[in-house]
Coordinates of C-alpha atoms and ligand atoms in Angstrom, one line a residue:
Chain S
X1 CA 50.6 -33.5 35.6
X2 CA 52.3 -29.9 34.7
X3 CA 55.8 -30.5 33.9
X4 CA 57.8 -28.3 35.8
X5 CA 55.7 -29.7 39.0
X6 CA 57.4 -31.7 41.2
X7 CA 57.6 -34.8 41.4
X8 CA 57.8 -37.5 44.1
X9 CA 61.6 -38.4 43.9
X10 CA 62.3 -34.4 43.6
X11 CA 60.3 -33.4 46.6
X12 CA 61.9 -36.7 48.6
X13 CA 65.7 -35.3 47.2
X14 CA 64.8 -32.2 48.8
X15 CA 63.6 -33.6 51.9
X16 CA 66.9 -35.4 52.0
X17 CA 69.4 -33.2 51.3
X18 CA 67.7 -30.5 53.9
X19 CA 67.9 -32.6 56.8
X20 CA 71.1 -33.4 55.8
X21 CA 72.2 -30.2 55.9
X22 CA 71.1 -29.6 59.5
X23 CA 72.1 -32.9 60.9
X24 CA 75.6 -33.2 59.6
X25 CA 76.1 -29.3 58.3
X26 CA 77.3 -30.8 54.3
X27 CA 75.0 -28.6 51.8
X28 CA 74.2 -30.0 48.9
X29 CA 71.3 -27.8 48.1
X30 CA 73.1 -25.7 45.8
X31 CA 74.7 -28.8 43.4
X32 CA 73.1 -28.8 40.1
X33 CA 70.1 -30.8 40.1
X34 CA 70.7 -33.1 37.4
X35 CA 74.2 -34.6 38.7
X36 CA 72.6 -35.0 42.3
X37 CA 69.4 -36.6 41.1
X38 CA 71.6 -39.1 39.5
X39 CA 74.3 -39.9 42.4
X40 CA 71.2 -40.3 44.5
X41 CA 69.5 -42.9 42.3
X42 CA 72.7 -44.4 41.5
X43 CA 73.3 -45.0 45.7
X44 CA 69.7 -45.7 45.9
X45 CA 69.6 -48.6 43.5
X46 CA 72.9 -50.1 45.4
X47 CA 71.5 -49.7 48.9
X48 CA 68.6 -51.9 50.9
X49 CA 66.1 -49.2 50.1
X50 CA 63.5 -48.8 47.9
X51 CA 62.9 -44.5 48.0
X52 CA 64.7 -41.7 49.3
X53 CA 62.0 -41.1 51.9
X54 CA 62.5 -44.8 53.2
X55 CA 66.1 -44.4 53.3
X56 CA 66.2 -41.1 55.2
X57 CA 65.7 -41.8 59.0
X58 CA 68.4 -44.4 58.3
X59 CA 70.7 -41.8 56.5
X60 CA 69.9 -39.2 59.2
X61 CA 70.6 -41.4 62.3
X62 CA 73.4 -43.6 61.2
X63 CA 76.4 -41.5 60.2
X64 CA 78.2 -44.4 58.7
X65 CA 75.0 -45.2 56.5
X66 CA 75.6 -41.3 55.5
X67 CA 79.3 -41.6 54.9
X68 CA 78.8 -44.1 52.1
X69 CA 76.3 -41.8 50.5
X70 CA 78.5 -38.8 50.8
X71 CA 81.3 -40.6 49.1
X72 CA 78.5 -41.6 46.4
X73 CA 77.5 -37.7 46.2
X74 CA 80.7 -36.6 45.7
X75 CA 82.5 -37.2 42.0
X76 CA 86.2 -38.0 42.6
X77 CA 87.6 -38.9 39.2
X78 CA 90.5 -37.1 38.4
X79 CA 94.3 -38.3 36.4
X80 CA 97.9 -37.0 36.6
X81 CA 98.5 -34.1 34.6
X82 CA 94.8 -34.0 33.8
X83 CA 94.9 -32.0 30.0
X84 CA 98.0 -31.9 29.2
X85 CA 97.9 -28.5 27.4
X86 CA 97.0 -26.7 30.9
X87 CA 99.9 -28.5 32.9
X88 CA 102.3 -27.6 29.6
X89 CA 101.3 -23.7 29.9
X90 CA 101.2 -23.9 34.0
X91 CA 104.8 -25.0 33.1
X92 CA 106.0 -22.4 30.6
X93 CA 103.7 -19.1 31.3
X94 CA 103.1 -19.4 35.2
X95 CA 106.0 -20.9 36.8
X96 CA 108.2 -18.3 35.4
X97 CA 106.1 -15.4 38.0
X98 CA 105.9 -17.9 40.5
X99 CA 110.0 -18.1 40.4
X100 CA 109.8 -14.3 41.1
X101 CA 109.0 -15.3 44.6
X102 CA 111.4 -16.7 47.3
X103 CA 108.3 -18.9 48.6
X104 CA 104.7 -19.9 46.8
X105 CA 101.9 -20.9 48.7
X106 CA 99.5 -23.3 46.4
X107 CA 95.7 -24.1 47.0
X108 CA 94.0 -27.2 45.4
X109 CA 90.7 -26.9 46.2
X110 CA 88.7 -30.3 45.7
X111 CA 91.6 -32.6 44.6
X112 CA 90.1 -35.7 45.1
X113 CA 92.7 -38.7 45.1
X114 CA 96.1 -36.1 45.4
X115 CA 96.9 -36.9 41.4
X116 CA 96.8 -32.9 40.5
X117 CA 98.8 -32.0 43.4
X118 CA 101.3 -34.3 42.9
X119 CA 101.6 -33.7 39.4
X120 CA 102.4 -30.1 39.8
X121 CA 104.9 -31.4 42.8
X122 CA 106.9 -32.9 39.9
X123 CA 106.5 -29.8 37.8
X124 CA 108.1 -27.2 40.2
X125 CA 110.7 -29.5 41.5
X126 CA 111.7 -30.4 37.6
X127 CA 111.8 -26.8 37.4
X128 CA 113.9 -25.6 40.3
X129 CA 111.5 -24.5 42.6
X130 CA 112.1 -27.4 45.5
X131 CA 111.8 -26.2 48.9
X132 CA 110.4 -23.2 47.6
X133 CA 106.6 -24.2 48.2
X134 CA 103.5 -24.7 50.2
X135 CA 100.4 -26.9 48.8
X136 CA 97.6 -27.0 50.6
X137 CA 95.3 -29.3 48.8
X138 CA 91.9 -29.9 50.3
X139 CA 88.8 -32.0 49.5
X140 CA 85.3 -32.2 51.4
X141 CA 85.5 -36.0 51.4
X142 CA 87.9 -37.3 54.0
X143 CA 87.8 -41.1 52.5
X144 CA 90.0 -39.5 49.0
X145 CA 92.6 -37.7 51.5
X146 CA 93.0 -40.5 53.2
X147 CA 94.0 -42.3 49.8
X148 CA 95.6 -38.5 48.8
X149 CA 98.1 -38.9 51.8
X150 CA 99.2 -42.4 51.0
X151 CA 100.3 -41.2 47.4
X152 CA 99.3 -44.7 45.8
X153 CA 97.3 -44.6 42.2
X154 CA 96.3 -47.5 40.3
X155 CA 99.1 -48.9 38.2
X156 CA 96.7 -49.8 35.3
X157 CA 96.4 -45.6 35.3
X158 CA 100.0 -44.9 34.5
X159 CA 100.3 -45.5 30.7
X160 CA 98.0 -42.4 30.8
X161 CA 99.7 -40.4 33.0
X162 CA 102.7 -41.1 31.5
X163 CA 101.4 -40.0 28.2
X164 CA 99.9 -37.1 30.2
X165 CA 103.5 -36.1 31.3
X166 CA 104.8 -36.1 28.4
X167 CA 102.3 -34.1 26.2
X168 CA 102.7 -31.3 29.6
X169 CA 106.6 -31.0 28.5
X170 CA 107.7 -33.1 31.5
X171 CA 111.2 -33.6 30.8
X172 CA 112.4 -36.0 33.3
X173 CA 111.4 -40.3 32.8
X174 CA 108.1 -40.7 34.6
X175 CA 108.7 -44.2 36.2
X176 CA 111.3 -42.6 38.0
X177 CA 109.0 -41.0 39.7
X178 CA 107.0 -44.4 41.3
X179 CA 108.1 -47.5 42.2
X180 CA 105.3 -50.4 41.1
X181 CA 104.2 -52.7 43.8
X182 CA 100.7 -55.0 43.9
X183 CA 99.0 -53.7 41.5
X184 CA 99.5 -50.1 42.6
X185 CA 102.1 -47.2 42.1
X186 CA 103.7 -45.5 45.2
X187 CA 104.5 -42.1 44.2
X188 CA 108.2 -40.9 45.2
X189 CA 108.3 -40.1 48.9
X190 CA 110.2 -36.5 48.4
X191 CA 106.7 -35.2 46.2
X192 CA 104.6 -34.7 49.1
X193 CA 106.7 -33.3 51.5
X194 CA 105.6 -30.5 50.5
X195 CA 101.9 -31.0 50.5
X196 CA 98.9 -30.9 53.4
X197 CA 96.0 -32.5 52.6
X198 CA 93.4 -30.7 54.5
X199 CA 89.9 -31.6 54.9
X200 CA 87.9 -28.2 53.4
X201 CA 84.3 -27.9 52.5
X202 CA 84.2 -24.8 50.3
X203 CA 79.9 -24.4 50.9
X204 CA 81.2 -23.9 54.5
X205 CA 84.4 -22.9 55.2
X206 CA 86.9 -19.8 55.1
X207 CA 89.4 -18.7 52.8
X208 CA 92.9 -19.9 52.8
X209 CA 95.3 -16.6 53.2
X210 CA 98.0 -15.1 50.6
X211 CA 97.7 -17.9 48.0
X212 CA 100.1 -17.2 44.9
X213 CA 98.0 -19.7 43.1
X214 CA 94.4 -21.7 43.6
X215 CA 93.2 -24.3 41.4
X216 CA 90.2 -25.5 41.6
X217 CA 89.1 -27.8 38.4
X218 CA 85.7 -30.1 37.9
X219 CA 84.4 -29.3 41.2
X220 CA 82.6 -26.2 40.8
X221 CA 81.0 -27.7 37.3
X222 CA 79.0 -29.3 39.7
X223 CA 77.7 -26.3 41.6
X224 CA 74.5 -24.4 40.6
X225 CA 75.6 -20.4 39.8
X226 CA 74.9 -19.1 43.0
X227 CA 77.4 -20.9 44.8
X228 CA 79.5 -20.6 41.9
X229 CA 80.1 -17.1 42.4
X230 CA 80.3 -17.7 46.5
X231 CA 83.0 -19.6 45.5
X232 CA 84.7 -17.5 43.3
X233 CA 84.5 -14.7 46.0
X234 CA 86.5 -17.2 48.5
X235 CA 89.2 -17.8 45.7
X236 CA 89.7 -14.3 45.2
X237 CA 90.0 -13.3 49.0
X238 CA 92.3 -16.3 48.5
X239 CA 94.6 -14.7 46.0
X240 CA 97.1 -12.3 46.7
X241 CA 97.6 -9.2 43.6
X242 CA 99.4 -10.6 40.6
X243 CA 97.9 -14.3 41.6
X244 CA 97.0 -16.9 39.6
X245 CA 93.4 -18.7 39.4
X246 CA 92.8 -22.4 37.2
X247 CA 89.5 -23.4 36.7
X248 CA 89.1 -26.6 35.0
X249 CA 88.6 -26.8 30.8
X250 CA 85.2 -26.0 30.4
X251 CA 84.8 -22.9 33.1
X252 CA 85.2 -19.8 32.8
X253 CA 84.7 -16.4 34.5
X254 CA 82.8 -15.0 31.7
X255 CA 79.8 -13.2 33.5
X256 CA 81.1 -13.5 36.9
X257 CA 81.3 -10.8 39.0
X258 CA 85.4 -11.2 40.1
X259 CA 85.5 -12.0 36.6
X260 CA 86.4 -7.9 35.9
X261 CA 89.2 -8.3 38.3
X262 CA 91.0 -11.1 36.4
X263 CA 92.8 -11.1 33.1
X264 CA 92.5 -14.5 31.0
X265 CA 96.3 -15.7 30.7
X266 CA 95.8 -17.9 27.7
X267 CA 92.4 -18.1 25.9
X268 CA 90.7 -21.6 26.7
X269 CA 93.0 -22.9 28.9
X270 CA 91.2 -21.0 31.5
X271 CA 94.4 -19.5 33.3
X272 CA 93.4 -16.2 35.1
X273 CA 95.6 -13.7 36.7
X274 CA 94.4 -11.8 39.4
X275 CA 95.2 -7.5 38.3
X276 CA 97.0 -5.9 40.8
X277 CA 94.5 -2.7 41.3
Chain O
X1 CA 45.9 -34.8 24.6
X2 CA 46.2 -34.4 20.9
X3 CA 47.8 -31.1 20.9
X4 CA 51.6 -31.0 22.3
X5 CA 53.8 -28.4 23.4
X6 CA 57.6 -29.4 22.7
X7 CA 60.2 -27.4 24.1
X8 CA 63.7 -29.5 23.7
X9 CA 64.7 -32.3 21.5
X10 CA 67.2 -34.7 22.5
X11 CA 69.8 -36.7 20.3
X12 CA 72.2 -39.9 20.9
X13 CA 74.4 -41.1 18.0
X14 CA 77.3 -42.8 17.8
X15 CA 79.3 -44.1 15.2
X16 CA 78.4 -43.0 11.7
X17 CA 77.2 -39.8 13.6
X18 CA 79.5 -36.9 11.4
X19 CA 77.3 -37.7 7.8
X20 CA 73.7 -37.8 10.1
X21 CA 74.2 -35.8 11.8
X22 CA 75.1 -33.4 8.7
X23 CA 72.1 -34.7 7.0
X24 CA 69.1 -34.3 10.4
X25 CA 70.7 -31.1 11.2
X26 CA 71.2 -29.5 7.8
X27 CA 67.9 -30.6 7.2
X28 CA 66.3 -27.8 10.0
X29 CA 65.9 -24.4 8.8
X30 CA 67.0 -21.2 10.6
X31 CA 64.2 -20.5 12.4
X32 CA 63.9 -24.2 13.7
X33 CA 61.5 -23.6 16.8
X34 CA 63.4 -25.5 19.5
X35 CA 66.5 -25.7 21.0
X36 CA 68.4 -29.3 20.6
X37 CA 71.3 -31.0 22.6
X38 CA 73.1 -33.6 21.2
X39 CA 75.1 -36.0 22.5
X40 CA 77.9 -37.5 19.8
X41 CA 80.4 -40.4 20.8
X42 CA 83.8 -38.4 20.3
X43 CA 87.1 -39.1 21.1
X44 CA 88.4 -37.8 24.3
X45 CA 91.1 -35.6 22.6
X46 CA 88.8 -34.2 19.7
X47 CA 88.7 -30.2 20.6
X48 CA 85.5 -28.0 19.0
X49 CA 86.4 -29.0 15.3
X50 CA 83.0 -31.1 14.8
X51 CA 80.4 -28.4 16.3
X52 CA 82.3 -25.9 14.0
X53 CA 81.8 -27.9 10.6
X54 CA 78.3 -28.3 11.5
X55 CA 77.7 -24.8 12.2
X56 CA 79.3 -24.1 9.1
X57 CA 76.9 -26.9 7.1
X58 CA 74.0 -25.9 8.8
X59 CA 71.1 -23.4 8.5
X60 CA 70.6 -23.5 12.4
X61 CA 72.9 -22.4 15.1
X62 CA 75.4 -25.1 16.1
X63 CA 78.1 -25.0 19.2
X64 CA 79.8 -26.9 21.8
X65 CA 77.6 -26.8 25.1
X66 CA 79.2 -24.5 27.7
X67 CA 78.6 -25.1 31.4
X68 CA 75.6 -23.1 32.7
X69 CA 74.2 -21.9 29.1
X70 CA 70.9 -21.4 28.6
X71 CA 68.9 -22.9 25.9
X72 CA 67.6 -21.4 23.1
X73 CA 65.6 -22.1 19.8
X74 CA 67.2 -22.9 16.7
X75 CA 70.3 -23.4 18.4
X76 CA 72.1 -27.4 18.4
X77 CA 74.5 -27.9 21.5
X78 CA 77.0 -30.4 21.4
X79 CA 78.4 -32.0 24.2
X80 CA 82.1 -31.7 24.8
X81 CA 84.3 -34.5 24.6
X82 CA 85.1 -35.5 27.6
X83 CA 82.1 -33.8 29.6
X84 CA 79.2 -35.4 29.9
X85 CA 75.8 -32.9 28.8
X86 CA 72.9 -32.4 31.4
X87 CA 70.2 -30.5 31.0
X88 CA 69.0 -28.8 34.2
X89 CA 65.1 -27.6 34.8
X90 CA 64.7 -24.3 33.7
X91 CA 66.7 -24.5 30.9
X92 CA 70.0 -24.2 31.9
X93 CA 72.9 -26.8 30.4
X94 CA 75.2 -28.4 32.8
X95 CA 78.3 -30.7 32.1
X96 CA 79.9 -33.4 34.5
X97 CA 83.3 -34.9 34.5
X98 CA 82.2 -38.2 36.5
X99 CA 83.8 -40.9 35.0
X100 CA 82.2 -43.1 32.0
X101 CA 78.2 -44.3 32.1
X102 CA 77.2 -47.0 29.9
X103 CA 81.0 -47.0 28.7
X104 CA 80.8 -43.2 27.3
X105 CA 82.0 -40.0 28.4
X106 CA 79.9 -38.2 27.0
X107 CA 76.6 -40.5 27.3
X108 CA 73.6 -40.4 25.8
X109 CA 72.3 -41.8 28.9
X110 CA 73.1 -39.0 30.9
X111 CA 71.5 -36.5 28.2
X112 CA 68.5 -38.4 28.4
X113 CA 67.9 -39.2 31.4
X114 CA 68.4 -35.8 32.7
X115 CA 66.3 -34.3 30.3
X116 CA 63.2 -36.9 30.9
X117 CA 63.6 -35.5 34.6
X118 CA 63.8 -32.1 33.7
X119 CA 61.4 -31.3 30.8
X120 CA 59.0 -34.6 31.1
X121 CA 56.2 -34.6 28.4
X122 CA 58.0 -31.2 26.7
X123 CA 60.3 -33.5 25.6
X124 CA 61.3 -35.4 22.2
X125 CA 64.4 -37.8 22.1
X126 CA 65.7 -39.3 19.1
X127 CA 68.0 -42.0 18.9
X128 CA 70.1 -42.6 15.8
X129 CA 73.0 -44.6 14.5
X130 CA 76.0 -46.5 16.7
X131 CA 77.5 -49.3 17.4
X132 CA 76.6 -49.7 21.3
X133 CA 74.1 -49.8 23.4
X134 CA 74.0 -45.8 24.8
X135 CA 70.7 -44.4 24.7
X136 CA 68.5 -47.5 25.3
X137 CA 67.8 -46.9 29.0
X138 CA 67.6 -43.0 28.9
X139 CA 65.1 -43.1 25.9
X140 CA 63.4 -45.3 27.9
X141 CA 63.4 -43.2 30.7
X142 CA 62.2 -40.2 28.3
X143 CA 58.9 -42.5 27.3
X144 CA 58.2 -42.9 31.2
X145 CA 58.7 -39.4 32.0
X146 CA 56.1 -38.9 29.2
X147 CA 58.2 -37.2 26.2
X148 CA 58.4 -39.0 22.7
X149 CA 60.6 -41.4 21.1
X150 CA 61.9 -41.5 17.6
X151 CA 64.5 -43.9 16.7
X152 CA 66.0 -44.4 13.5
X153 CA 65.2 -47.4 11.5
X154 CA 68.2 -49.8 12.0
X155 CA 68.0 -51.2 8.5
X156 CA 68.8 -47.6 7.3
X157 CA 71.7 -46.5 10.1
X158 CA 75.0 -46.6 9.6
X159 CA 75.7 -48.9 12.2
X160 CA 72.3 -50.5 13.5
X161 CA 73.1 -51.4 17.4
X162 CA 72.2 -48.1 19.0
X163 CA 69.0 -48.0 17.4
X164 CA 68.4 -51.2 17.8
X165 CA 68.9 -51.6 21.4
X166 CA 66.5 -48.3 21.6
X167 CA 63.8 -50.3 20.2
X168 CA 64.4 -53.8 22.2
X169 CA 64.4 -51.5 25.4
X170 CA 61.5 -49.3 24.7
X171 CA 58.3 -48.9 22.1
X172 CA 59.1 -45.8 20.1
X173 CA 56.8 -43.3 18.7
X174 CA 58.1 -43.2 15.0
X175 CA 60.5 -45.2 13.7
X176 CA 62.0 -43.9 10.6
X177 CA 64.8 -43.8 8.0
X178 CA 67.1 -40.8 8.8
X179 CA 65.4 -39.1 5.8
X180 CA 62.1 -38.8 7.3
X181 CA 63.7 -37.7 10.5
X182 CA 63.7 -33.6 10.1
X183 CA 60.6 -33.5 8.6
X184 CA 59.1 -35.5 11.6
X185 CA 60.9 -33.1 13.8
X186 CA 59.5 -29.8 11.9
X187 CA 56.2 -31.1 12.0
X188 CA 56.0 -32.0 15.6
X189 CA 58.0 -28.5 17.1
X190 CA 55.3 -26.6 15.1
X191 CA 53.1 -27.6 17.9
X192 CA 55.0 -25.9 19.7
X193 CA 54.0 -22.6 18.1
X194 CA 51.0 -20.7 18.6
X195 CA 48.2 -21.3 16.0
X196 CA 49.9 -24.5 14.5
X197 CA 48.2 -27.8 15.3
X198 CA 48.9 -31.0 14.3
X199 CA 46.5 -33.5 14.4
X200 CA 48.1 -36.8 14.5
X201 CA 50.8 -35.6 17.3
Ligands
SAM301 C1 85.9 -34.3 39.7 S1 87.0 -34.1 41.2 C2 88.2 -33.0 40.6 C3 89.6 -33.4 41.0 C4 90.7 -32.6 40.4 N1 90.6 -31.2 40.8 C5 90.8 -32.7 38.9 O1 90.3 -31.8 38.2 O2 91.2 -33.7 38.4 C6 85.9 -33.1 42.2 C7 86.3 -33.1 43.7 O3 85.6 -32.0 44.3 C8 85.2 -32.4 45.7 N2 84.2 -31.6 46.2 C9 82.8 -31.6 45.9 N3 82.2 -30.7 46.6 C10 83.1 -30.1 47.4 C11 83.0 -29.1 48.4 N4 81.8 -28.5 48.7 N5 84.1 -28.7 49.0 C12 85.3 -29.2 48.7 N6 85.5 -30.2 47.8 C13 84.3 -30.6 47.1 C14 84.9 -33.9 45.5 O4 84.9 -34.6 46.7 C15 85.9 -34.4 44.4 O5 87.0 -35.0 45.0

């Protein structure tokens, strides 16, 4: 067999993920191969069947057998002031424009379980800028927003975050911000009332208008180039001049094509600011 | 099929990993004919430090893996910390940020495994010291997918779980002290060049 031939499970994935594109309209054809192969066995191995092709009428006929493989595609681990160094100079280099404005409006795009928006929640409101903002935050998996919107994480979690926090330069006491109950944290009512969590598939769906900042962290690691840069382009229709983009630790827009039209805040922290001609 | 083509080798360490890791890659020269990705247990908040003292050690290239980055001969890429490392068909690196596989972020099993699906019989994985049990499924996967196994001698590693779970999960190709390990390596990528053969591949 040559090796870059195909082989069985490949051609089955791409079977799959085809007809899954025209029967419920998700497109995971341009996800890097290697992550997707893997969610797919990983589901596989959990499930009744024995290969893709055996599962797929199921998947294409039963949307609730496709629901608990779209949760399995998608990858939603994410923490509370997630790298502390990034939140720290979100605090100290970025909020300072943002202040500039009477009003922000904030994009998270892909934030999984709500724990980055509601970490930069407590950032603006510790630093003055309550009532002063609009987060959208958005995810293509409805099952995390749900669990987004109720602003509960797993009390075993917070010793991290709390660590988080305090590496970022929070300079409040974090359990003032939850109250513990079962098992689980309730995050403080008053952080998301600023916050819409939005369903928002970004292979499919428009841009979000006269954003003063968009993060968008560990999703678009998981994208193959192409859609990459489609995304890139709906981020920077996004942005209004003098905007801010925040990729996650290990992306960058080195060799992107908006990449010309973006100065790098801070080197590695990848912090971009959109130039204003 | 005597002669082989190789075009990627593979590595899982673990504990111990800094002074092999020194030793296998210091061992390559410059013009090492194939690119390598490396997967090294590393503390979550450890930034680029180790990739930099092994590029400085080394004859070969040596750098942290970037998302998207395209492999090259005589060039070692480290996985983040953090990220796990996947190699993509066509050559192209690709890092996750799922959460931990076989208790490791990153995982050798990841490496491996996508590897073995992407580059098959082209493929050599090598699986040296630690003190867990990473590695043993994805070099097992390599050996399915075709590719050969090396594993270090347990007697000789640092910390003999990793390569010993290698071995009770899978029949290697060579197992050897970390010594013999470079050597091994430069013999079999010469295959990979044009007018070198090696008979006993
Ligand atoms: C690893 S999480 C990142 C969470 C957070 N931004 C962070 O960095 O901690 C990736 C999220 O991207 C979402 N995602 C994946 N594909 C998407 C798409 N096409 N559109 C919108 N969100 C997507 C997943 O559902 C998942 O919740």
């Amino acid at each position: 067999m040559d090796d870059e031939s195909d082989r069985v499970e490949d051609v089955e994935a791409r079977l799959l993920l085809e007809g899954i594109e025209q029967v419920y309209g998700y497109d995971f054809r341009d996800y890097a191969d290697a992550s997707i192969r893997r969610r797919l066995a990983h589901w596989l191995a959990e499930s009744p069947f024995d290969t893709l092709s055996q599962a797929q009428s199921s998947l294409l006929r039963d949307s609730k057998i496709f629901l608990s493989l779209l949760s399995g595609l998608t990858v939603n681990v994410t923490e509370m002031f997630r790298d502390p160094p990034f939140f720290k100079a979100l605090r100290e280099q970025v909020v300072p424009f943002l202040k500039t404005y009477p009003f922000v409006k904030i994009w998270h795009a892909g934030c999984a379980t709500g724990e980055e928006a509601y970490s930069m929640a407590i950032l603006l409101n510790e630093e003055g800028m309550a009532g002063r903002y609009r987060m959208y935050a958005t995810d293509i998996d409805e099952a995390v927003l749900a669990t987004a919107a109720e602003g509960v994480v797993p009390l075993a979690e917070m010793q991290k975050f709390t660590r988080n926090y305090q590496n970022s330069g929070g300079t409040a006491s974090f359990a003032d911000y939850y109250t513990a109950r079962y098992g689980r944290a309730l995050l403080a009512a008053d952080l998301k009332k600023s916050i819409v969590f939005a369903p928002h598939n970004l292979t499919a769906d428009g841009e979000f208008g006269e954003m003063n900042l968009v993060l968008c962290r560990n999703v678009m690691i998981y994208f193959k180039p192409s859609l990459k840069e489609r995304c890139l382009k709906l981020f920077d229709a996004s942005l209004v001049p003098g905007g801010f983009l925040c990729l996650g630790m290990k992306e960058s827009l080195e060799r992107r094509a908006i990449g010309a039209s973006y100065q790098e805040l801070l080197p590695t922290l990848r912090i971009y600011r959109k130039r204003y001609a | 099929m005597l002669e082989r083509k190789f075009r990627l080798v593979v590595i899982g360490v673990s504990s111990g990993g800094v002074q092999a890791l020194k030793r296998l890659l210091g061992a390559l020269p410059a013009d090492f004919p194939l690119p390598l990705a490396i997967v090294q247990h590393i503390s979550p908040d450890a930034g680029d430090g180790m990739a930099r003292l092994l590029e400085e050690f080394c004859a070969i290239r040596v750098k942290e893996a970037d998302e998207q980055e395209r492999i090259v001969a005589g060039t070692a890429y480290l996985a983040p910390p953090n990220y796990h490392l996947q190699v993509e068909r066509g050559g192209l690196l690709s890092l996750a940020a799922d959460g931990y596989v076989s208790y490791a972020r990153p995982s050798v099993d990841v490496l491996f495994e996508s590897a073995a699906a992407a580059f098959g019989r082209t493929l050599i994985g090598v699986v040296l010291t630690g003190a867990n049990a990473d590695g043993a499924r994805g070099l097992k996967k390599i050996k399915d997918a075709g590719g050969l196994a090396i594993v270090q001698d347990p007697a000789d590693a640092f910390a003999r779980e990793m390569p010993a779970a290698a071995l009770a999960a899978t029949g290697p190709d060579y197992l050897l002290p970390l010594a013999d390990i470079a050597v091994t390596l430069l013999r079999l990528a010469a295959a990979a060049q044009p007018g070198k053969k090696v008979a006993d591949v």
